[in-house]
Coordinates of C-alpha atoms in Angstrom, one line a residue:
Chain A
X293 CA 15.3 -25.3 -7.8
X294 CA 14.9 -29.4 -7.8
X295 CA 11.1 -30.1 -7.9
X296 CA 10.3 -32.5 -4.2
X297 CA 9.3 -35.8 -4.9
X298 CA 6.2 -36.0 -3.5
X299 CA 3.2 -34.1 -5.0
X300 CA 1.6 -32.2 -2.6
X301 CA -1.2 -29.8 -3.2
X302 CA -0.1 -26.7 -1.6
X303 CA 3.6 -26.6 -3.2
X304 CA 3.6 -24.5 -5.9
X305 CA 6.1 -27.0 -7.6
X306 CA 4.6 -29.7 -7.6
X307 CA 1.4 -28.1 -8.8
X308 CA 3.4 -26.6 -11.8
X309 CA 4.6 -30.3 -12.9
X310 CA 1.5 -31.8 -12.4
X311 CA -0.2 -28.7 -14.4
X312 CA 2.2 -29.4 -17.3
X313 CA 1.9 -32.7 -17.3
X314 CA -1.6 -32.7 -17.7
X315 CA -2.1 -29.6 -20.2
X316 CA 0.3 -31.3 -22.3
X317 CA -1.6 -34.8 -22.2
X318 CA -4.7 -32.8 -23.2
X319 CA -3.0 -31.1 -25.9
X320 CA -1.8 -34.2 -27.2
X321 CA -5.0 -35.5 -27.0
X322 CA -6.4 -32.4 -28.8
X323 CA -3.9 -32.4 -31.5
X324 CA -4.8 -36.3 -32.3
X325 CA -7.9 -35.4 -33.1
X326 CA -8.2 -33.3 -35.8
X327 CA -4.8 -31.8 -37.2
X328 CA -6.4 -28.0 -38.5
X329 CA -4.1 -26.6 -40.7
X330 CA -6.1 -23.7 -42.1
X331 CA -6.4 -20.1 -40.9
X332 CA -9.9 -20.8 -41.0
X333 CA -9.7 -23.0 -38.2
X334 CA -7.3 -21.4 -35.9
X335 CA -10.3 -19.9 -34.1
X336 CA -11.5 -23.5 -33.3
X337 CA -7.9 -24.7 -32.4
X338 CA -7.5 -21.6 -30.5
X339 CA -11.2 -23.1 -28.4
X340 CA -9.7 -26.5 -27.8
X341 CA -6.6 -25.4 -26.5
X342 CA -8.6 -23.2 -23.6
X343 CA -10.9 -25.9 -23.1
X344 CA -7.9 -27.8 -22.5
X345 CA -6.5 -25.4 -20.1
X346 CA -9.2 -25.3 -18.1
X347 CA -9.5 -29.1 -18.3
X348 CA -6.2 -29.5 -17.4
X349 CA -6.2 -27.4 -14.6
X350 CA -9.5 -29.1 -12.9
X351 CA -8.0 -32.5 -13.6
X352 CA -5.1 -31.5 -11.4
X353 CA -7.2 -30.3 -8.6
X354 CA -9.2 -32.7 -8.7
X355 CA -13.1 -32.7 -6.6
X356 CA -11.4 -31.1 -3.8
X357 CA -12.5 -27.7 -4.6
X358 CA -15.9 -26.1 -6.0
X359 CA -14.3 -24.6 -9.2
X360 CA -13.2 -27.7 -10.4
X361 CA -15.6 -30.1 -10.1
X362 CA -18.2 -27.4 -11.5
X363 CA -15.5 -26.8 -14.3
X364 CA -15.2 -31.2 -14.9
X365 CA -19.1 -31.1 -14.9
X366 CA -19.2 -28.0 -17.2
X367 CA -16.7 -30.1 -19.5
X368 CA -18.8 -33.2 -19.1
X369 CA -22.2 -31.7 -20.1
X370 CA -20.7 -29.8 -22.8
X371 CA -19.2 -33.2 -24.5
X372 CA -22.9 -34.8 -23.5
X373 CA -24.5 -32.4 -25.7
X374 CA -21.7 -32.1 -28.9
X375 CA -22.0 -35.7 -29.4
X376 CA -25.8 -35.5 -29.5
X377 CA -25.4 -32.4 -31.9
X378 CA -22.7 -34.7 -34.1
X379 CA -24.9 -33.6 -36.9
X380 CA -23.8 -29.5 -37.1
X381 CA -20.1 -29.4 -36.9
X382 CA -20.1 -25.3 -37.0
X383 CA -17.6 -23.7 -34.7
X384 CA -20.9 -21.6 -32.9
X385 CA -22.2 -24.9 -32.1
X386 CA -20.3 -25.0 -28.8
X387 CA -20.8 -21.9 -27.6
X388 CA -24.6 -22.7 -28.0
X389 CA -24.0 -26.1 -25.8
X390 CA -21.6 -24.2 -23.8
X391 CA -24.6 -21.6 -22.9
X392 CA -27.4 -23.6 -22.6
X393 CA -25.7 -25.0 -19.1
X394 CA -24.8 -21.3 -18.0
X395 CA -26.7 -20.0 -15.2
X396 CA -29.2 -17.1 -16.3
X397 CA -28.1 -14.1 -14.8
X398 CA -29.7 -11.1 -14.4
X399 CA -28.4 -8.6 -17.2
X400 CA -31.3 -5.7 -16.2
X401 CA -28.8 -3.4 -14.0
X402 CA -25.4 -3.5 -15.9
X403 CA -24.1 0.0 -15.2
X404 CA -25.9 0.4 -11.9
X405 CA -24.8 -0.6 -8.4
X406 CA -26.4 -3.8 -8.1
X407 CA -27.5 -5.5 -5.2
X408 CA -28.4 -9.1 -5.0
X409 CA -31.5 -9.5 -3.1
X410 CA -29.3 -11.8 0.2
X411 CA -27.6 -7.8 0.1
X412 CA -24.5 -8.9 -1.8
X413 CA -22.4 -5.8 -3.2
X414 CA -22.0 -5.5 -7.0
X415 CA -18.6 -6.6 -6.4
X416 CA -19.6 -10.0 -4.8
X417 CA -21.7 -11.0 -7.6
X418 CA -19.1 -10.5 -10.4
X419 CA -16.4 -12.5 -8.8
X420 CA -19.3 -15.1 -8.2
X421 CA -19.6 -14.9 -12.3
X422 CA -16.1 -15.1 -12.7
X423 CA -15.5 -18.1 -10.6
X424 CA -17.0 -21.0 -11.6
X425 CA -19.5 -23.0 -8.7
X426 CA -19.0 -20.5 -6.3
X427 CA -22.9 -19.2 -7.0
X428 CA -24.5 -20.0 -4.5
X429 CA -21.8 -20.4 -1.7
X430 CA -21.3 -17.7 1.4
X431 CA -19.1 -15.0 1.6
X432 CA -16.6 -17.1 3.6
X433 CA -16.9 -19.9 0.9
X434 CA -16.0 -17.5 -1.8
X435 CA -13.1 -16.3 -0.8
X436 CA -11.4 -19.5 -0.2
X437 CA -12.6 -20.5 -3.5
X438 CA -11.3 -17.5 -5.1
X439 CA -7.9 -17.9 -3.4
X440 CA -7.7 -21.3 -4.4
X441 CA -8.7 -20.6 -7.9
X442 CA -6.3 -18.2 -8.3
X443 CA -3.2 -20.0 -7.3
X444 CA -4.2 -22.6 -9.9
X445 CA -5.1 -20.0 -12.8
X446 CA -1.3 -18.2 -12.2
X447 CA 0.3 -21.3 -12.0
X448 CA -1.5 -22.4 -15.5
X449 CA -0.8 -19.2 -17.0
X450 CA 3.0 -19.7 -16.0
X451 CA 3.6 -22.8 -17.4
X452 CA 1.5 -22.1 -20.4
X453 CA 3.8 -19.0 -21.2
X454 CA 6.8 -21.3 -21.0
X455 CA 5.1 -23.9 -23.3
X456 CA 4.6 -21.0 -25.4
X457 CA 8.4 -19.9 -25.2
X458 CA 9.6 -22.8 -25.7
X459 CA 7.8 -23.8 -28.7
X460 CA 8.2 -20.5 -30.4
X461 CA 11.7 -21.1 -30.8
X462 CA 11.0 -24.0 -32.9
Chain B
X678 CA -28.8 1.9 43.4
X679 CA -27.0 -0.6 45.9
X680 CA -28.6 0.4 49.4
X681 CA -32.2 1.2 47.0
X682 CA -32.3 -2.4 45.9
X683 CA -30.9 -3.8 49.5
X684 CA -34.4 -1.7 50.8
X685 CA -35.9 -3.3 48.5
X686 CA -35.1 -6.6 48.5
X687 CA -35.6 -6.3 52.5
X688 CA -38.8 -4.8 52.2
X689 CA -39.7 -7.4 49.3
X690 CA -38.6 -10.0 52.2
X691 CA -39.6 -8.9 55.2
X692 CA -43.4 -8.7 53.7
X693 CA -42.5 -12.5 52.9
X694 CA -43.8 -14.4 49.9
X695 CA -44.0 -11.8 47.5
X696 CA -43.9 -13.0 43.9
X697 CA -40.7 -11.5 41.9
X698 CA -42.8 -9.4 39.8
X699 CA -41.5 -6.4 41.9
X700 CA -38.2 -6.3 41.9
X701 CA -37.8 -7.9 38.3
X702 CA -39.5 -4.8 37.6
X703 CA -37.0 -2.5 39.0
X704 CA -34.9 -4.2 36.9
X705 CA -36.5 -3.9 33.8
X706 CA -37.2 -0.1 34.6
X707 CA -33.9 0.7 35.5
X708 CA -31.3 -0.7 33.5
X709 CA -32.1 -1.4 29.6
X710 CA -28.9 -3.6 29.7
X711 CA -30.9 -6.5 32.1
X712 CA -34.3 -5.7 29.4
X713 CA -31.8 -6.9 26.6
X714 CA -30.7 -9.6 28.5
X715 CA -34.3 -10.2 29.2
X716 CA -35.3 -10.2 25.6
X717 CA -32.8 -12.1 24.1
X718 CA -33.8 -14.9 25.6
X719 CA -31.8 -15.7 29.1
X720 CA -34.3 -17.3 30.9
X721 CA -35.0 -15.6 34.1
X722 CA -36.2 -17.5 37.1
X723 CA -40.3 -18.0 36.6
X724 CA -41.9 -17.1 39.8
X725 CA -42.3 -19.8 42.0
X726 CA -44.2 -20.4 44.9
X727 CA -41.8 -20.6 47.2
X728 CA -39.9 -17.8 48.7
X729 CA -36.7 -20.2 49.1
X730 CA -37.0 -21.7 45.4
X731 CA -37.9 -18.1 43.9
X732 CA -34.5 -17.0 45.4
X733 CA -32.9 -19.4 44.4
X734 CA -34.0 -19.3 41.0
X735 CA -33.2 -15.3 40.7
X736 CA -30.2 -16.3 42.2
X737 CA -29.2 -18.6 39.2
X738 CA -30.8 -16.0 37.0
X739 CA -28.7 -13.3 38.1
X740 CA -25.6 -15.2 38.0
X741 CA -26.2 -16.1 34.5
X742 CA -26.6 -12.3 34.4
X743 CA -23.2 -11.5 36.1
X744 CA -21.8 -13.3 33.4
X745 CA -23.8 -12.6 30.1
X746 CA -23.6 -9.3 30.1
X747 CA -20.6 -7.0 29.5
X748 CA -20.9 -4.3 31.6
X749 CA -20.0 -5.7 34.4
X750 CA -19.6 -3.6 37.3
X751 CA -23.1 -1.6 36.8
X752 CA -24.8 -5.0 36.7
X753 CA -22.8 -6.4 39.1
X754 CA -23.4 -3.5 41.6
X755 CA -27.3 -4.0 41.0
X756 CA -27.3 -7.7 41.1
X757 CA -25.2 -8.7 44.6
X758 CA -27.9 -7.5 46.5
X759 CA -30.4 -9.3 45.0
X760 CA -28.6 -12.1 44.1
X761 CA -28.2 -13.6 47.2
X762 CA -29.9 -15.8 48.8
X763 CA -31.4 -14.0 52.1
X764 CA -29.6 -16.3 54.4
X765 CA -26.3 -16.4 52.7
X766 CA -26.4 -12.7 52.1
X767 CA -23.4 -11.3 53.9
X768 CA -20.9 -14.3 53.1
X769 CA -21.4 -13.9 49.6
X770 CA -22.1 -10.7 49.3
X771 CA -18.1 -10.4 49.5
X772 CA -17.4 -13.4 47.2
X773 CA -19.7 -11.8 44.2
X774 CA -17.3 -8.6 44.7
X775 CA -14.3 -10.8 43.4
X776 CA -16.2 -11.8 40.7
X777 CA -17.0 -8.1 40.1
X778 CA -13.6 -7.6 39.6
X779 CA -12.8 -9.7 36.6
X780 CA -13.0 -8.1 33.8
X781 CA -13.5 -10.6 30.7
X782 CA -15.9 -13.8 31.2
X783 CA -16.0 -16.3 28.9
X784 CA -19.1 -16.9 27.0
X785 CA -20.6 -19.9 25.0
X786 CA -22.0 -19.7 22.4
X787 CA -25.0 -21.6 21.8
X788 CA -27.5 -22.5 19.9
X789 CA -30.2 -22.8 22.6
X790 CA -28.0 -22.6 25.5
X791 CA -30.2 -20.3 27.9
X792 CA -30.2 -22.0 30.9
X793 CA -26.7 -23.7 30.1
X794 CA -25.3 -20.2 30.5
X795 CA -26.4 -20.2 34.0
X796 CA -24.7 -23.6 34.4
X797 CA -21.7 -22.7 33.2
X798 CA -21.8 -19.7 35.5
X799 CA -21.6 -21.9 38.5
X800 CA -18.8 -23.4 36.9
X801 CA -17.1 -20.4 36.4
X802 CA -17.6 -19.4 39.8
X803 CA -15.5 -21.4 42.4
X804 CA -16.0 -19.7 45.4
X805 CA -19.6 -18.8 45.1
X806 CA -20.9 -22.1 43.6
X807 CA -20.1 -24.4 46.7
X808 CA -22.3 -21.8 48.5
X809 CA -25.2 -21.1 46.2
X810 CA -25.0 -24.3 43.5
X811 CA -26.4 -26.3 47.0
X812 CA -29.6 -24.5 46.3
X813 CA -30.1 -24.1 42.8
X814 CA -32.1 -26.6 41.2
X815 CA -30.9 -25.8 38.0
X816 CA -27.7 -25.0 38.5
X817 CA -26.3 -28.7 37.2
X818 CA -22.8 -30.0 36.2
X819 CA -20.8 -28.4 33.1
X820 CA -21.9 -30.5 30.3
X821 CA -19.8 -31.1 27.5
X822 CA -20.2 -28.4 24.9
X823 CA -19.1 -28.7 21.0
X824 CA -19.7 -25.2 20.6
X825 CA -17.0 -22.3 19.1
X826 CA -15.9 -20.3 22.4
X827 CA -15.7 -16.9 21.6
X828 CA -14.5 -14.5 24.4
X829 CA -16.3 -11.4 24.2
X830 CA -14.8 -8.2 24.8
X831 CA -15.3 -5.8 27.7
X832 CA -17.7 -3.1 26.0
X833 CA -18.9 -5.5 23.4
X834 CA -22.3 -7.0 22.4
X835 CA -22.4 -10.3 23.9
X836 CA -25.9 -11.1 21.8
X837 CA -25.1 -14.5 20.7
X838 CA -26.1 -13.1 17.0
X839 CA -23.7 -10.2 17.4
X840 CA -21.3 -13.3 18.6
X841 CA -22.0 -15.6 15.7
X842 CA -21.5 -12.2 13.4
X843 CA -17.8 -11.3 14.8
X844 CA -16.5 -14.6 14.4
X845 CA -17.8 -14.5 10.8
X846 CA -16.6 -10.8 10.0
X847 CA -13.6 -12.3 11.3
X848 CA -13.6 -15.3 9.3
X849 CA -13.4 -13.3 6.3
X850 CA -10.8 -10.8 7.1
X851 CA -9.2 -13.4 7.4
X852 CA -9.2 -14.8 4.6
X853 CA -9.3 -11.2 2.7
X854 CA -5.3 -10.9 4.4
X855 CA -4.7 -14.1 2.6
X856 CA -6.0 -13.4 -0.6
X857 CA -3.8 -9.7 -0.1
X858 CA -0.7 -11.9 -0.3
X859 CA -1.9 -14.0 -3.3
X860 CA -2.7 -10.9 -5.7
X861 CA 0.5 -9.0 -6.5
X862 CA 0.1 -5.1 -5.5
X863 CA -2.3 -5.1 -2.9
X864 CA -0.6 -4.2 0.1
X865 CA -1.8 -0.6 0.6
X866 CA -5.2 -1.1 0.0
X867 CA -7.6 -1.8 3.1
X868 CA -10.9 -2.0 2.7
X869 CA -12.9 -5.2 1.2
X870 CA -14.5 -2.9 -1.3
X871 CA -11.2 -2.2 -2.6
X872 CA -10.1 -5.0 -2.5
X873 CA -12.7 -7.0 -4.1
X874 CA -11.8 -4.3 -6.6
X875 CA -8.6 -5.6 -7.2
X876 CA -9.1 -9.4 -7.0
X877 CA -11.6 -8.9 -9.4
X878 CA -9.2 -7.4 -11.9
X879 CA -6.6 -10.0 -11.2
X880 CA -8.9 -13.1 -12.0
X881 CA -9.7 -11.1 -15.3
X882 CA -6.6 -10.2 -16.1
X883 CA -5.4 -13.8 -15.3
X884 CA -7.9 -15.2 -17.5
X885 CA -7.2 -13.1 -20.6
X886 CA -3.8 -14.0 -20.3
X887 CA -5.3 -18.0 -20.6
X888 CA -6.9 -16.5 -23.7
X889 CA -4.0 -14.8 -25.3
X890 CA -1.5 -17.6 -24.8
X891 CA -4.0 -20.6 -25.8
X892 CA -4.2 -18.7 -29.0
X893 CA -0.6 -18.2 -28.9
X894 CA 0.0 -22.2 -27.8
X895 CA -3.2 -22.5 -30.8
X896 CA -0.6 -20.9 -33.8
X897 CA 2.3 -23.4 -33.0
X898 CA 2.8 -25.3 -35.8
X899 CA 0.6 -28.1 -35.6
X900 CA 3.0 -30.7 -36.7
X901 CA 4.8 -30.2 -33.9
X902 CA 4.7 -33.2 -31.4
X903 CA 3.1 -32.2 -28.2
X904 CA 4.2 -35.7 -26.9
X905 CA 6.9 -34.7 -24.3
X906 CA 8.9 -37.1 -22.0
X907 CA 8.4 -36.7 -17.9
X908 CA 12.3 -35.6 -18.0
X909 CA 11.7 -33.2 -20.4
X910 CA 9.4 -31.3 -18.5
X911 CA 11.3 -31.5 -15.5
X912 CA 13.7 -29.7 -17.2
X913 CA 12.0 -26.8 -18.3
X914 CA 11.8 -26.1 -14.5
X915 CA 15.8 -26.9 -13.4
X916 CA 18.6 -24.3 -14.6
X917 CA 19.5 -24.2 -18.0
X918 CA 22.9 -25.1 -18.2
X919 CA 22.4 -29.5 -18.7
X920 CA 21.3 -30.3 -22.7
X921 CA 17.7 -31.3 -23.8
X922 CA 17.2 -35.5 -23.0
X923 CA 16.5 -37.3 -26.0
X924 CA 12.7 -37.2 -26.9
X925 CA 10.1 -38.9 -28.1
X926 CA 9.6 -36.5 -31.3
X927 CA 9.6 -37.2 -34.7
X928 CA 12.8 -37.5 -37.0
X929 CA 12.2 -33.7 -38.4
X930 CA 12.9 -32.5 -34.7
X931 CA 16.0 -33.9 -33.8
X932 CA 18.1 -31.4 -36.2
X933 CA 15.9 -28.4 -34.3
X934 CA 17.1 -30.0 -31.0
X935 CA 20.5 -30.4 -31.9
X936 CA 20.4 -26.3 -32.5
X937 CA 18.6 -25.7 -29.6
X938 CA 21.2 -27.4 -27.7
X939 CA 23.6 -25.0 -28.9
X940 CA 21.7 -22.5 -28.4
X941 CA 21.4 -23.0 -25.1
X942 CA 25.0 -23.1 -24.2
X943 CA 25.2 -19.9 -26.4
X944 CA 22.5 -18.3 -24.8
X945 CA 23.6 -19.9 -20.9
X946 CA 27.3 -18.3 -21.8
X947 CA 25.8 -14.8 -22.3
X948 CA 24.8 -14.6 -18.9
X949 CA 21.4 -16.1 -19.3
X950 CA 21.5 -17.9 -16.2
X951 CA 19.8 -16.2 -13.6
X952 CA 19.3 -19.1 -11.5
X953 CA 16.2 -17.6 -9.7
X954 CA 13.2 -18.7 -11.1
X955 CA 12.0 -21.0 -14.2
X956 CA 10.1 -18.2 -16.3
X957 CA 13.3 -17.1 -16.7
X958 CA 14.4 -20.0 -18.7
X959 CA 12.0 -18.5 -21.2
X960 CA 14.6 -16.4 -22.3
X961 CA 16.1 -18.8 -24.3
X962 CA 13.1 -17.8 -26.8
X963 CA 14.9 -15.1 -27.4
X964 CA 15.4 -17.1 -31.3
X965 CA 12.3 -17.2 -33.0
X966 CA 12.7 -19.3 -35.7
X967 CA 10.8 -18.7 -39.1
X968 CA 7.6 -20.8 -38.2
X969 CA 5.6 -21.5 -40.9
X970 CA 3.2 -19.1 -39.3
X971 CA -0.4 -18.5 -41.1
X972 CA -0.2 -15.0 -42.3
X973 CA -3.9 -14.7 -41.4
X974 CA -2.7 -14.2 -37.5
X975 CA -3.8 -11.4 -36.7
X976 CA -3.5 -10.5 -33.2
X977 CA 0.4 -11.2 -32.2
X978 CA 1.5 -9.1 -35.1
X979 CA 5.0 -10.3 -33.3
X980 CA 4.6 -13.1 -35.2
X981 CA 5.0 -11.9 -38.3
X982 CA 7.9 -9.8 -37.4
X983 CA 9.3 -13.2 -36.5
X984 CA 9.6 -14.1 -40.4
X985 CA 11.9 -11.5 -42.1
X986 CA 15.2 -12.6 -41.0
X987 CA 16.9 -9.0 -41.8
X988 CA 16.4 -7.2 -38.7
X989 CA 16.2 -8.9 -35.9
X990 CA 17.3 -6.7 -32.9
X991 CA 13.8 -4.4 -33.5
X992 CA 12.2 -7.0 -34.2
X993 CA 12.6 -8.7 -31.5
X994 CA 12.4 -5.8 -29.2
X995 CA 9.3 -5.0 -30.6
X996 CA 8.1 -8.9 -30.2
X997 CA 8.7 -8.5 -26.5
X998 CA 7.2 -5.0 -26.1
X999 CA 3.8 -6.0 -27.5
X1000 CA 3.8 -9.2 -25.6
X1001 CA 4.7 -8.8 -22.4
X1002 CA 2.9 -5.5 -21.2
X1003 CA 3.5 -6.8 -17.7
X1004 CA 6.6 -5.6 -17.8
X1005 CA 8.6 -8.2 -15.9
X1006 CA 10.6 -9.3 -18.3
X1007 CA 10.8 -6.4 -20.1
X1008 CA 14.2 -5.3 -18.1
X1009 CA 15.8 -8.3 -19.5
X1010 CA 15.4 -8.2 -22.7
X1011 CA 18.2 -5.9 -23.8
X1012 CA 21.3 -7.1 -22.4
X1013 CA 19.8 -11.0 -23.7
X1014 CA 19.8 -9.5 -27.2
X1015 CA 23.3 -9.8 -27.8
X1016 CA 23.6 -13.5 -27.5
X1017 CA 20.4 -13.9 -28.7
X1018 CA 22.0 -12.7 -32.4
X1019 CA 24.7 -14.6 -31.8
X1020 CA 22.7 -17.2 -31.7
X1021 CA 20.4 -16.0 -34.2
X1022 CA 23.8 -16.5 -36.0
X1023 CA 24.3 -19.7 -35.8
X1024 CA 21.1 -21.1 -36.3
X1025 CA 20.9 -19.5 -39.6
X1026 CA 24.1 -20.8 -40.4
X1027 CA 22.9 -24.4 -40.1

């Protein structure tokens, strides 16, 4: 399985290439840092690394779709607000900046059918929580974005467990 | 109804410059299909003074009838008598038959394209336009529409709201059979509820697996040089049979590649090479090497079986059992382990 030479969006090789490419620049990147040696710490490591997933990921998509570029400006504010917040270096720190951009959602009804007032199911409104900037798009919109988003998060996963492979053996 | 309306529409003439308030009214009494054609909107012919104009008019109106409405040969039955002109009643009285007879007519859908479906009636019909078009004031050339053409179905709605709500119920089952082919295991569920269900549980699933193996990727020792070279990457995704390029890795790594590359033939002679897919090169994990791993890890308790050297066959089978639940590669674990200990072997050895 030779890998084409020109990247193209829609080939599921390429993606993977560029996907590793770029997760392993941000780790890199991550690793320069700070080097965290402790156990105490792994919980902060184990942050950066996802933040670096998800980075990676919308870096490689680029603006072209709604989950990334609301997942580059997530990433954006969030590194706004830690460098104004220099001061407090405690690991709850980012999930403080990290919610202070979420979207308030309504947390009344969470065993009970619920039905957004436009007359979207229950079901509609979790996958709109679960994929990122696809809140206030139409039912058509969302489904393209979830399609989309779910190519890129299986092809992450997939070359993050052969990172992981490969690295164990170390 | 036919010879009722001719009466009609001969008594309504022969009395001579009667408004249309009368027949329009038969209409509207008679057939709830022409009310809902004459509430939605189609613009029928204002009365005019004229007995010539009015007729004309209807007679635009009721083509744009003919073809707005789907039930065609009711309203097609009730509208040639009236529809023509009192003149030209007998020639086209046979022509509006043949349009009768299709079944489908194409419909535009428009934003505020009233009157333009009478237009593009005329169009539509060749043999009665040269006749009747003479007359109509309003019947005009086709213009140039940028709208979605939607053919509506015999027996359909052909509101354009129940137009502009197929093509978008449409839309989505479209994309609903794409999204099928995307998320493994889907293929005998119909339904959207269901399967929002599923793709639901997919993008969690998907995303705790981010979680797990970022804390995985998180445990790695730290020393280790994330720096990798383009070709090195490109060959995690070839076939493992060619040897690790040199890298751009500290000095304490080469010795580790040098095993690996032993490994590897080790591991590639034992039948490793499946050849199909690169997740399957992950296999060659099948040494774990005594990481200095924090004992404080809780979670992958694999790791810590990783450590003791002693046993490795359950250990390693219980390393793959916990962390693979998908159970994918769980099939080719076993017949791996053999040359995974010979490896194991040799790796210890040096």
């Amino acid at each position: 399985m030779s890998p084409p030479q020109q990247p193209s969006s829609t080939n599921p090789n390429s993606l993977k290439i560029r996907l590793t490419h770029r997760f392993l620049h941000n780790l890199n990147n991550l690793n320069k840092k700070r080097s965290n040696l402790d156990n105490t710490q792994i919980h902060q490591r184990y942050n950066r690394v996802k933040l670096a997933a998800y980075a990676s990921m919308a870096h490689v998509v680029g603006s072209r779709r709604a989950w990334s570029r609301a997942i580059l400006w997530k990433i954006r504010n969030r590194k706004v607000s830690t460098r104004h917040k220099r001061v407090d270096h405690k690991p709850t720190n980012h999930h403080h900046a990290r919610s202070i951009k979420r979207r308030t959602t309504n947390h009344s009804n969470p065993k009970r059918e619920y039905v957004d007032p436009n007359g979207n199911s229950g079901q509609e409104v979790k996958l709109r929580k679960l994929v990122p900037g696809v809140e206030t798009m139409d039912a058509c919109g969302l489904l393209d974005e979830t399609a989309d988003y779910i190519k890129c998060l299986a092809t992450q996963v997939e070359v993050m467990r052969n990172l992981v492979d490969l690295f164990s053996t170390i | 109804m036919n010879p009722e309306f001719i009466e009609s529409n001969a008594g309504v003439r022969s009395q001579g410059g009667i408004k249309w308030q009368q027949p329009q009214s038969f209409f509207i009494e008679n057939d709830h299909h022409l009310q809902n054609m004459f509430t939605s909107g189609i613009n029928i012919v204002k009365p005019d003074p004229g007995m010539d104009d009015s007729w004309a008019g209807l007679d635009a109106g009721a083509y744009g009838y003919q073809l707005g409405c789907g039930d065609h040969m009711f309203l097609h039955g009730n509208l040639t008598s009236v529809s023509v002109s009192p003149r030209k009643r007998k020639a086209d009285k046979g022509q509006t038959l043949q349009v009768v007879s299709e079944k489908e007519k194409k419909i535009k859908r428009c934003s505020d394209g009233d009157s333009k479906i009478t237009r593009q009636n005329s169009s539509n019909n060749n043999s009665n336009s040269n006749n009747s078009s003479k007359d109509k004031s309003k019947v005009s050339k086709v213009q140039k529409p940028d709208y979605i053409h939607v053919r509506a179905r015999r027996g359909q709605a052909t509101d354009s709201h129940s137009l502009a709500e197929r093509v978008r119920r449409e839309k989505i089952s479209d994309r609903m059979k794409f999204l099928q082919d995307l998320v493994p295991g889907c293929n005998k569920i119909t339904g959207k509820a269901g399967m929002l269900d599923e793709i639901i549980n997919y993008v969690q699933s998907l995303q705790k697996q981010v979680e797990f193996l970022s804390m995985k990727l998180a445990t790695v020792n730290p020393e280790l040089d994330f720096n990798i070279d383009n070709a090195f990457t490109r060959e995690m995704f070839e076939s493992s049979t060619s040897e690790f390029p040199a890298l751009a890795c500290s000095s304490t790594n080469s010795a580790y590649f040098d095993q690996l590359n032993s490994l590897d033939q080790v591991v590639s002679y034992s039948g490793l090479d499946m050849g199909i897919n690169s997740s399957e090169m992950g296999l060659r994990r099948s040494i774990s090497a005594p990481v200095s791993v924090p004992e404080a890890f809780m979670d992958s308790s694999c790791f810590n079986q990783i450590q003791p050297t002693a046993t490795w066959d359950a250990d390693l089978q219980n390393l793959y059992k916990v962390e693979f639940e998908q159970g994918t590669l769980i099939p080719f674990q076993s017949h791996q382990f053999t040359g995974s200990n010979e490896a194991s072997n040799l790796k210890m050895e040096t």
